[in-house]
Amino acid sequence: MSTEESSETPSSGLVLGPSGYYPPVYIAAIVSVSIAAFVIYRHLFKSTSGGAAAAGPTYILAGPSGSGKTALYTLLRYGKKAPTLPSIEQNVTTNYRLPSLVETTKPFVLIDTPGHQKLRHGTFDTIQVSLHARTIHGVLFVVDASAMSKPEKLREAAEYLYDILRITERVRGGTDILIAANKSELFTAVPAKRLRSLLETEFQKIRESRARTVGKVGSDEKDDDDYEDNAGSWLGLKDGKPFRFEDLESDVIVVDGSVESGKTSGWVNWMEERAVN
Amino acid sequence: MIDYFSVFTTGGIVLWQKCYQPVSASILDSLVADIFIEDRRGKVGSDNSLVRDRYTVKWTTSNDFGIIIVAVYQSLLQITFIDELLSSVKKLFTTLYAEELKAKDSDHLPVCHFGNYFDVRYAELEKTSTGRKITAASTMVEAEDGSAEELDSNDSEEAKQDIDEKVDSDATAGAIKGSKSTKLPNFAKRGGRRGGRGQAKNSGRDSPLTEDAGKKGSKKKLRKWDVDGTARDVSDEEGPLDFSSGKKSANGASAKSDGEDDVGGNQLLEDADVSKWGSKTKSGDFVLKDLSSEINSILAAPESGKTDTGSGGSALASGFGYFRNFIGSKVLSEADMDNALAGMKDHLMKKNVAPEVAQHLCDVVSKSLVGTKTGSWTSIEKTVRAAMEDALRKILTPSTSVDLLHEIQRVKSSSTPRPYVISVVGVNGVGKSTNLSKIAYWLLQNDMKLLIAACDTFRSGAVEQLRVHARNLTKLTEREGGKIELFEKGYGKDAAVIARDAISYGRDRGFDVVLIDTAGRRHNDTRLMSSLEKFAKYANPDKIIMVGEALVGTDSVQQARNFNAAFGVNRNLDFFLISKCDTVGDMIGSMVNMTYSTGIPVLFVGTGQMYTDLRTLSVPWAVNMLMS
């Protein structure tokens, strides 16, 4: 940006200057070159930011691997469920339209993130970026409700959600989070209410053990709020009471649904409620 | 032969798959995660295959389209043509569905009716591999001038690409056909089939069919029906479609085709026409021959896109290409990245990363970037750097959650409480005992009752050293209410037996955690290493932690591998503890070496001499250190 401006100011100075040494041809050439450079710059800049996540009002799909994020993504975006394999990269569309708001609102950005443990940092970055840009409208945390009766699966989901909340809770007002209890059509599925209380007890345990964990390497040197953070043991802490989702800045609710049987109206309604504000 | 074949995007959406034998979804998921996320490659040298349990997986990727092609088959079988199948599927797929795949924000899934193509190609390769010739005769029967077909394969290729959408290009294609009227039948068949596909695509996109139909009808008349007779003079598809679908069910040539796709129908419609003018062979062969000739023409065509950009005004292009090194938006090739990668490799090796690991990282980065475009105003160096950071992050991030306290609590509060057993192993002098006592200090602060088992029965002073630690820790944590005790049996006894005794002692006395210290051993001393297997069997620790020095450098790869393999077939290391990190500054490459060679995460980092100098690994910190 600065280069264009600096090249433009002398050229305008030339036009205004009293000296007649510069033939108009030169001036025209300089002006046109600077304009061309500016146009090219704008064009290139546009092409990068167009694909970026921060482009518009954003919904982010997150959750552990195998919970059905990509399937939900295809269902929301294409209206059709596609077979899926574990995602390696994010699926992003900048052109997602909520069914009842097709005419009234601008298209949304819908981001489907990989659930694998090794790729979660990318999800955290995405949330951080769109939080920073104030484009985030909600996080759909998809879990496999049928697996939540297994302690290790519940633990994994809870830890992931805990780490997401550590990011969103830093902002005043937080971010709305929908825990989408997927696969509710299965016999073993844990109902929404029960899942909420299961997660709360698990969160309490996580908060306790995070409070007493060993500090991270390197963090004590730069002594910023990351050190204070101490793995997020501050999350939802209120008068030493056990963890409750109500104590959070973010609005967290659990809603049943199923991608398999197309029962997504609860989730879509939630998104639509958040679309307008 | 093949159990499962699939084409999917990096986002995990399956575009096309074929299942010959049911392979359970969980196996497929774990295979994909292992290969593409955890980067567990097979043996050295086989860089695109993995053998796991009874399955062998082979794959190929196309970065510019963001798709991955995977074939899964039983390891018992030797399928020689699998590589060729993968590469030809890649070429076919990216040629046939280029537009669909590139359209990022379209509101429908990329429609890929690939079944027929695959079947034909598969059958061909299967035949060639078994030694028999393709039934080339049948291919030749139709085109008496085989050479002519070869010749025009190129321009029909172009025509094909153009036809897909544009009206005027359709017209020109028609014109070409018209001009070469001598070979009318051949062309007619060809163009017609293509038209059919273009039309199918359109219908897939829900575009109004009407104008298309008109255009198509005129085209058909132009090229074909004057030869054929009056019966086919209809411009709408209904009649012929019915006819052909009847035909299709009769010959059953295309075994698999999706219910709603009219591709098969249209193809067969054309095939039916062909059989009119053509000859006596079964119509099943026509389907085969027809598709296979197209497949061959696609496969024979050079990488059209690339040659175009390469040849188009070479001087200008190269000048601009140079410019693009700085301003970005350049499509990367391996050669472009050579310089940047070589620099990166040197940089990593300076950080104590083993050459083997550095090379692997560079390969991963290069593979992930070939064919992609650099961002605006990003140089190649920057792009490579970002990709390298990503690769390092991926290696260092644990793939399972690590919360030791939680696990200990779980065992403690279970219905049958037992002590949680942690043991440390490692080479001599890396700091096993020191770091064991650091862990002990941390656990004591969390109100655990600890038993330390002195299983180093070899080095003189080892037991006394632990006794001193135990005494210090007792003093330090007196008011926190932790309890620590030392279990020792002197020198010269078998470590495995002492460990077992210590655990049963701990169970009887209600200890929460048993920490087992072992003798240091050189990783390439098979005699000493072999006793570890017995140790693992007798003590059966919940967690085996290997302590490794940050100082060690290249040898760490082998150390980690040997220790990981020493506990028998069913037991591996659980964590690494990297000690002496305060002594190496930012040269923490050993960490990468060890995690790379085993896939086991780093749990703790030792950063000093005090009991409190124990830290968990922060991946961003490590990546920063390595890239600085």
PDB file of N, CA, C and O in Angstrom, chain B residues 289-325:
ATOM      1  N   LYS B 289     -15.136 -51.235 -25.489  1.00  0.00           N
ATOM      2  CA  LYS B 289     -14.225 -50.689 -26.480  1.00  0.00           C
ATOM      3  C   LYS B 289     -14.366 -49.185 -26.560  1.00  0.00           C
ATOM      4  O   LYS B 289     -13.391 -48.452 -26.586  1.00  0.00           O
ATOM      5  N   ASP B 290     -15.614 -48.752 -26.497  1.00  0.00           N
ATOM      6  CA  ASP B 290     -15.898 -47.336 -26.601  1.00  0.00           C
ATOM      7  C   ASP B 290     -15.231 -46.572 -25.473  1.00  0.00           C
ATOM      8  O   ASP B 290     -14.468 -45.651 -25.672  1.00  0.00           O
ATOM      9  N   LEU B 291     -15.480 -47.005 -24.256  1.00  0.00           N
ATOM     10  CA  LEU B 291     -14.914 -46.335 -23.102  1.00  0.00           C
ATOM     11  C   LEU B 291     -13.406 -46.455 -23.101  1.00  0.00           C
ATOM     12  O   LEU B 291     -12.688 -45.501 -22.825  1.00  0.00           O
ATOM     13  N   SER B 292     -12.946 -47.638 -23.431  1.00  0.00           N
ATOM     14  CA  SER B 292     -11.516 -47.854 -23.322  1.00  0.00           C
ATOM     15  C   SER B 292     -10.770 -46.977 -24.307  1.00  0.00           C
ATOM     16  O   SER B 292      -9.674 -46.501 -24.022  1.00  0.00           O
ATOM     17  N   SER B 293     -11.392 -46.740 -25.472  1.00  0.00           N
ATOM     18  CA  SER B 293     -10.696 -45.877 -26.417  1.00  0.00           C
ATOM     19  C   SER B 293     -10.638 -44.456 -25.870  1.00  0.00           C
ATOM     20  O   SER B 293      -9.611 -43.779 -25.988  1.00  0.00           O
ATOM     21  N   GLU B 294     -11.693 -44.042 -25.193  1.00  0.00           N
ATOM     22  CA  GLU B 294     -11.643 -42.706 -24.613  1.00  0.00           C
ATOM     23  C   GLU B 294     -10.634 -42.651 -23.480  1.00  0.00           C
ATOM     24  O   GLU B 294      -9.846 -41.717 -23.359  1.00  0.00           O
ATOM     25  N   ILE B 295     -10.674 -43.696 -22.674  1.00  0.00           N
ATOM     26  CA  ILE B 295      -9.737 -43.739 -21.552  1.00  0.00           C
ATOM     27  C   ILE B 295      -8.309 -43.663 -22.073  1.00  0.00           C
ATOM     28  O   ILE B 295      -7.477 -42.891 -21.581  1.00  0.00           O
ATOM     29  N   ASN B 296      -8.068 -44.462 -23.119  1.00  0.00           N
ATOM     30  CA  ASN B 296      -6.705 -44.461 -23.660  1.00  0.00           C
ATOM     31  C   ASN B 296      -6.329 -43.094 -24.190  1.00  0.00           C
ATOM     32  O   ASN B 296      -5.186 -42.654 -24.027  1.00  0.00           O
ATOM     33  N   SER B 297      -7.292 -42.432 -24.810  1.00  0.00           N
ATOM     34  CA  SER B 297      -6.952 -41.130 -25.365  1.00  0.00           C
ATOM     35  C   SER B 297      -6.655 -40.138 -24.253  1.00  0.00           C
ATOM     36  O   SER B 297      -5.758 -39.308 -24.369  1.00  0.00           O
ATOM     37  N   ILE B 298      -7.372 -40.260 -23.148  1.00  0.00           N
ATOM     38  CA  ILE B 298      -7.084 -39.356 -22.024  1.00  0.00           C
ATOM     39  C   ILE B 298      -5.724 -39.666 -21.444  1.00  0.00           C
ATOM     40  O   ILE B 298      -4.919 -38.777 -21.158  1.00  0.00           O
ATOM     41  N   LEU B 299      -5.475 -40.956 -21.313  1.00  0.00           N
ATOM     42  CA  LEU B 299      -4.209 -41.339 -20.696  1.00  0.00           C
ATOM     43  C   LEU B 299      -3.031 -40.983 -21.587  1.00  0.00           C
ATOM     44  O   LEU B 299      -1.949 -40.643 -21.108  1.00  0.00           O
ATOM     45  N   ALA B 300      -3.262 -41.075 -22.895  1.00  0.00           N
ATOM     46  CA  ALA B 300      -2.164 -40.798 -23.817  1.00  0.00           C
ATOM     47  C   ALA B 300      -1.895 -39.311 -23.926  1.00  0.00           C
ATOM     48  O   ALA B 300      -0.780 -38.890 -24.206  1.00  0.00           O
ATOM     49  N   ALA B 301      -2.931 -38.506 -23.672  1.00  0.00           N
ATOM     50  CA  ALA B 301      -2.756 -37.063 -23.796  1.00  0.00           C
ATOM     51  C   ALA B 301      -1.745 -36.578 -22.771  1.00  0.00           C
ATOM     52  O   ALA B 301      -1.787 -36.980 -21.625  1.00  0.00           O
ATOM     53  N   PRO B 302      -0.831 -35.708 -23.211  1.00  0.00           N
ATOM     54  CA  PRO B 302       0.115 -35.157 -22.245  1.00  0.00           C
ATOM     55  C   PRO B 302      -0.630 -34.268 -21.276  1.00  0.00           C
ATOM     56  O   PRO B 302      -1.764 -33.880 -21.518  1.00  0.00           O
ATOM     57  N   GLU B 303      -0.003 -33.963 -20.193  1.00  0.00           N
ATOM     58  CA  GLU B 303      -0.597 -33.066 -19.203  1.00  0.00           C
ATOM     59  C   GLU B 303      -0.932 -31.752 -19.879  1.00  0.00           C
ATOM     60  O   GLU B 303      -0.110 -30.848 -19.956  1.00  0.00           O
ATOM     61  N   SER B 304      -2.154 -31.668 -20.380  1.00  0.00           N
ATOM     62  CA  SER B 304      -2.492 -30.561 -21.273  1.00  0.00           C
ATOM     63  C   SER B 304      -2.315 -29.201 -20.613  1.00  0.00           C
ATOM     64  O   SER B 304      -1.686 -28.311 -21.157  1.00  0.00           O
ATOM     65  N   GLY B 305      -2.821 -29.080 -19.422  1.00  0.00           N
ATOM     66  CA  GLY B 305      -2.746 -27.794 -18.752  1.00  0.00           C
ATOM     67  C   GLY B 305      -1.317 -27.322 -18.606  1.00  0.00           C
ATOM     68  O   GLY B 305      -0.989 -26.189 -18.895  1.00  0.00           O
ATOM     69  N   LYS B 306      -0.469 -28.250 -18.210  1.00  0.00           N
ATOM     70  CA  LYS B 306       0.897 -27.858 -17.922  1.00  0.00           C
ATOM     71  C   LYS B 306       1.656 -27.465 -19.167  1.00  0.00           C
ATOM     72  O   LYS B 306       2.395 -26.490 -19.198  1.00  0.00           O
ATOM     73  N   THR B 307       1.477 -28.249 -20.230  1.00  0.00           N
ATOM     74  CA  THR B 307       2.207 -27.919 -21.446  1.00  0.00           C
ATOM     75  C   THR B 307       1.745 -26.570 -21.984  1.00  0.00           C
ATOM     76  O   THR B 307       2.533 -25.812 -22.514  1.00  0.00           O
ATOM     77  N   ASP B 308       0.473 -26.312 -21.799  1.00  0.00           N
ATOM     78  CA  ASP B 308      -0.039 -25.039 -22.281  1.00  0.00           C
ATOM     79  C   ASP B 308       0.668 -23.871 -21.619  1.00  0.00           C
ATOM     80  O   ASP B 308       1.185 -22.990 -22.287  1.00  0.00           O
ATOM     81  N   THR B 309       0.677 -23.904 -20.293  1.00  0.00           N
ATOM     82  CA  THR B 309       1.293 -22.789 -19.593  1.00  0.00           C
ATOM     83  C   THR B 309       2.785 -22.740 -19.885  1.00  0.00           C
ATOM     84  O   THR B 309       3.388 -21.683 -19.943  1.00  0.00           O
ATOM     85  N   GLY B 310       3.370 -23.916 -20.081  1.00  0.00           N
ATOM     86  CA  GLY B 310       4.803 -23.950 -20.327  1.00  0.00           C
ATOM     87  C   GLY B 310       5.156 -23.360 -21.680  1.00  0.00           C
ATOM     88  O   GLY B 310       6.101 -22.575 -21.804  1.00  0.00           O
ATOM     89  N   SER B 311       4.404 -23.728 -22.706  1.00  0.00           N
ATOM     90  CA  SER B 311       4.790 -23.347 -24.047  1.00  0.00           C
ATOM     91  C   SER B 311       4.296 -21.945 -24.413  1.00  0.00           C
ATOM     92  O   SER B 311       4.868 -21.274 -25.256  1.00  0.00           O
ATOM     93  N   GLY B 312       3.230 -21.505 -23.763  1.00  0.00           N
ATOM     94  CA  GLY B 312       2.632 -20.241 -24.152  1.00  0.00           C
ATOM     95  C   GLY B 312       3.567 -19.070 -23.911  1.00  0.00           C
ATOM     96  O   GLY B 312       3.679 -18.576 -22.787  1.00  0.00           O
ATOM     97  N   GLY B 313       4.233 -18.613 -24.955  1.00  0.00           N
ATOM     98  CA  GLY B 313       5.134 -17.470 -24.835  1.00  0.00           C
ATOM     99  C   GLY B 313       6.203 -17.706 -23.784  1.00  0.00           C
ATOM    100  O   GLY B 313       6.177 -17.103 -22.726  1.00  0.00           O
ATOM    101  N   SER B 314       7.117 -18.618 -24.094  1.00  0.00           N
ATOM    102  CA  SER B 314       8.020 -19.121 -23.066  1.00  0.00           C
ATOM    103  C   SER B 314       8.863 -18.013 -22.439  1.00  0.00           C
ATOM    104  O   SER B 314       9.091 -18.012 -21.231  1.00  0.00           O
ATOM    105  N   ALA B 315       9.325 -17.089 -23.252  1.00  0.00           N
ATOM    106  CA  ALA B 315      10.188 -16.031 -22.727  1.00  0.00           C
ATOM    107  C   ALA B 315       9.425 -15.197 -21.698  1.00  0.00           C
ATOM    108  O   ALA B 315       9.873 -14.999 -20.570  1.00  0.00           O
ATOM    109  N   LEU B 316       8.232 -14.800 -22.096  1.00  0.00           N
ATOM    110  CA  LEU B 316       7.397 -13.996 -21.214  1.00  0.00           C
ATOM    111  C   LEU B 316       7.071 -14.774 -19.950  1.00  0.00           C
ATOM    112  O   LEU B 316       7.195 -14.277 -18.826  1.00  0.00           O
ATOM    113  N   ALA B 317       6.697 -16.042 -20.181  1.00  0.00           N
ATOM    114  CA  ALA B 317       6.284 -16.863 -19.054  1.00  0.00           C
ATOM    115  C   ALA B 317       7.412 -17.010 -18.047  1.00  0.00           C
ATOM    116  O   ALA B 317       7.201 -16.897 -16.840  1.00  0.00           O
ATOM    117  N   SER B 318       8.616 -17.260 -18.546  1.00  0.00           N
ATOM    118  CA  SER B 318       9.712 -17.481 -17.611  1.00  0.00           C
ATOM    119  C   SER B 318      10.046 -16.190 -16.870  1.00  0.00           C
ATOM    120  O   SER B 318      10.337 -16.206 -15.679  1.00  0.00           O
ATOM    121  N   GLY B 319       9.965 -15.089 -17.591  1.00  0.00           N
ATOM    122  CA  GLY B 319      10.216 -13.811 -16.938  1.00  0.00           C
ATOM    123  C   GLY B 319       9.199 -13.549 -15.851  1.00  0.00           C
ATOM    124  O   GLY B 319       9.542 -13.226 -14.719  1.00  0.00           O
ATOM    125  N   PHE B 320       7.955 -13.801 -16.177  1.00  0.00           N
ATOM    126  CA  PHE B 320       6.899 -13.588 -15.216  1.00  0.00           C
ATOM    127  C   PHE B 320       6.995 -14.591 -14.079  1.00  0.00           C
ATOM    128  O   PHE B 320       6.741 -14.269 -12.926  1.00  0.00           O
ATOM    129  N   GLY B 321       7.411 -15.827 -14.438  1.00  0.00           N
ATOM    130  CA  GLY B 321       7.587 -16.859 -13.428  1.00  0.00           C
ATOM    131  C   GLY B 321       8.615 -16.434 -12.396  1.00  0.00           C
ATOM    132  O   GLY B 321       8.416 -16.620 -11.186  1.00  0.00           O
ATOM    133  N   TYR B 322       9.674 -15.811 -12.863  1.00  0.00           N
ATOM    134  CA  TYR B 322      10.700 -15.331 -11.943  1.00  0.00           C
ATOM    135  C   TYR B 322      10.112 -14.272 -11.016  1.00  0.00           C
ATOM    136  O   TYR B 322      10.332 -14.283  -9.806  1.00  0.00           O
ATOM    137  N   PHE B 323       9.350 -13.399 -11.631  1.00  0.00           N
ATOM    138  CA  PHE B 323       8.676 -12.358 -10.891  1.00  0.00           C
ATOM    139  C   PHE B 323       7.781 -12.968  -9.810  1.00  0.00           C
ATOM    140  O   PHE B 323       7.710 -12.498  -8.690  1.00  0.00           O
ATOM    141  N   ARG B 324       7.159 -14.063 -10.203  1.00  0.00           N
ATOM    142  CA  ARG B 324       6.192 -14.685  -9.303  1.00  0.00           C
ATOM    143  C   ARG B 324       6.848 -15.305  -8.081  1.00  0.00           C
ATOM    144  O   ARG B 324       6.192 -15.565  -7.075  1.00  0.00           O
ATOM    145  N   ASN B 325       8.137 -15.585  -8.188  1.00  0.00           N
ATOM    146  CA  ASN B 325       8.816 -16.079  -7.003  1.00  0.00           C
ATOM    147  C   ASN B 325       8.618 -15.138  -5.832  1.00  0.00           C
ATOM    148  O   ASN B 325       8.624 -15.541  -4.684  1.00  0.00           O
TER     149      ASN B 325
END
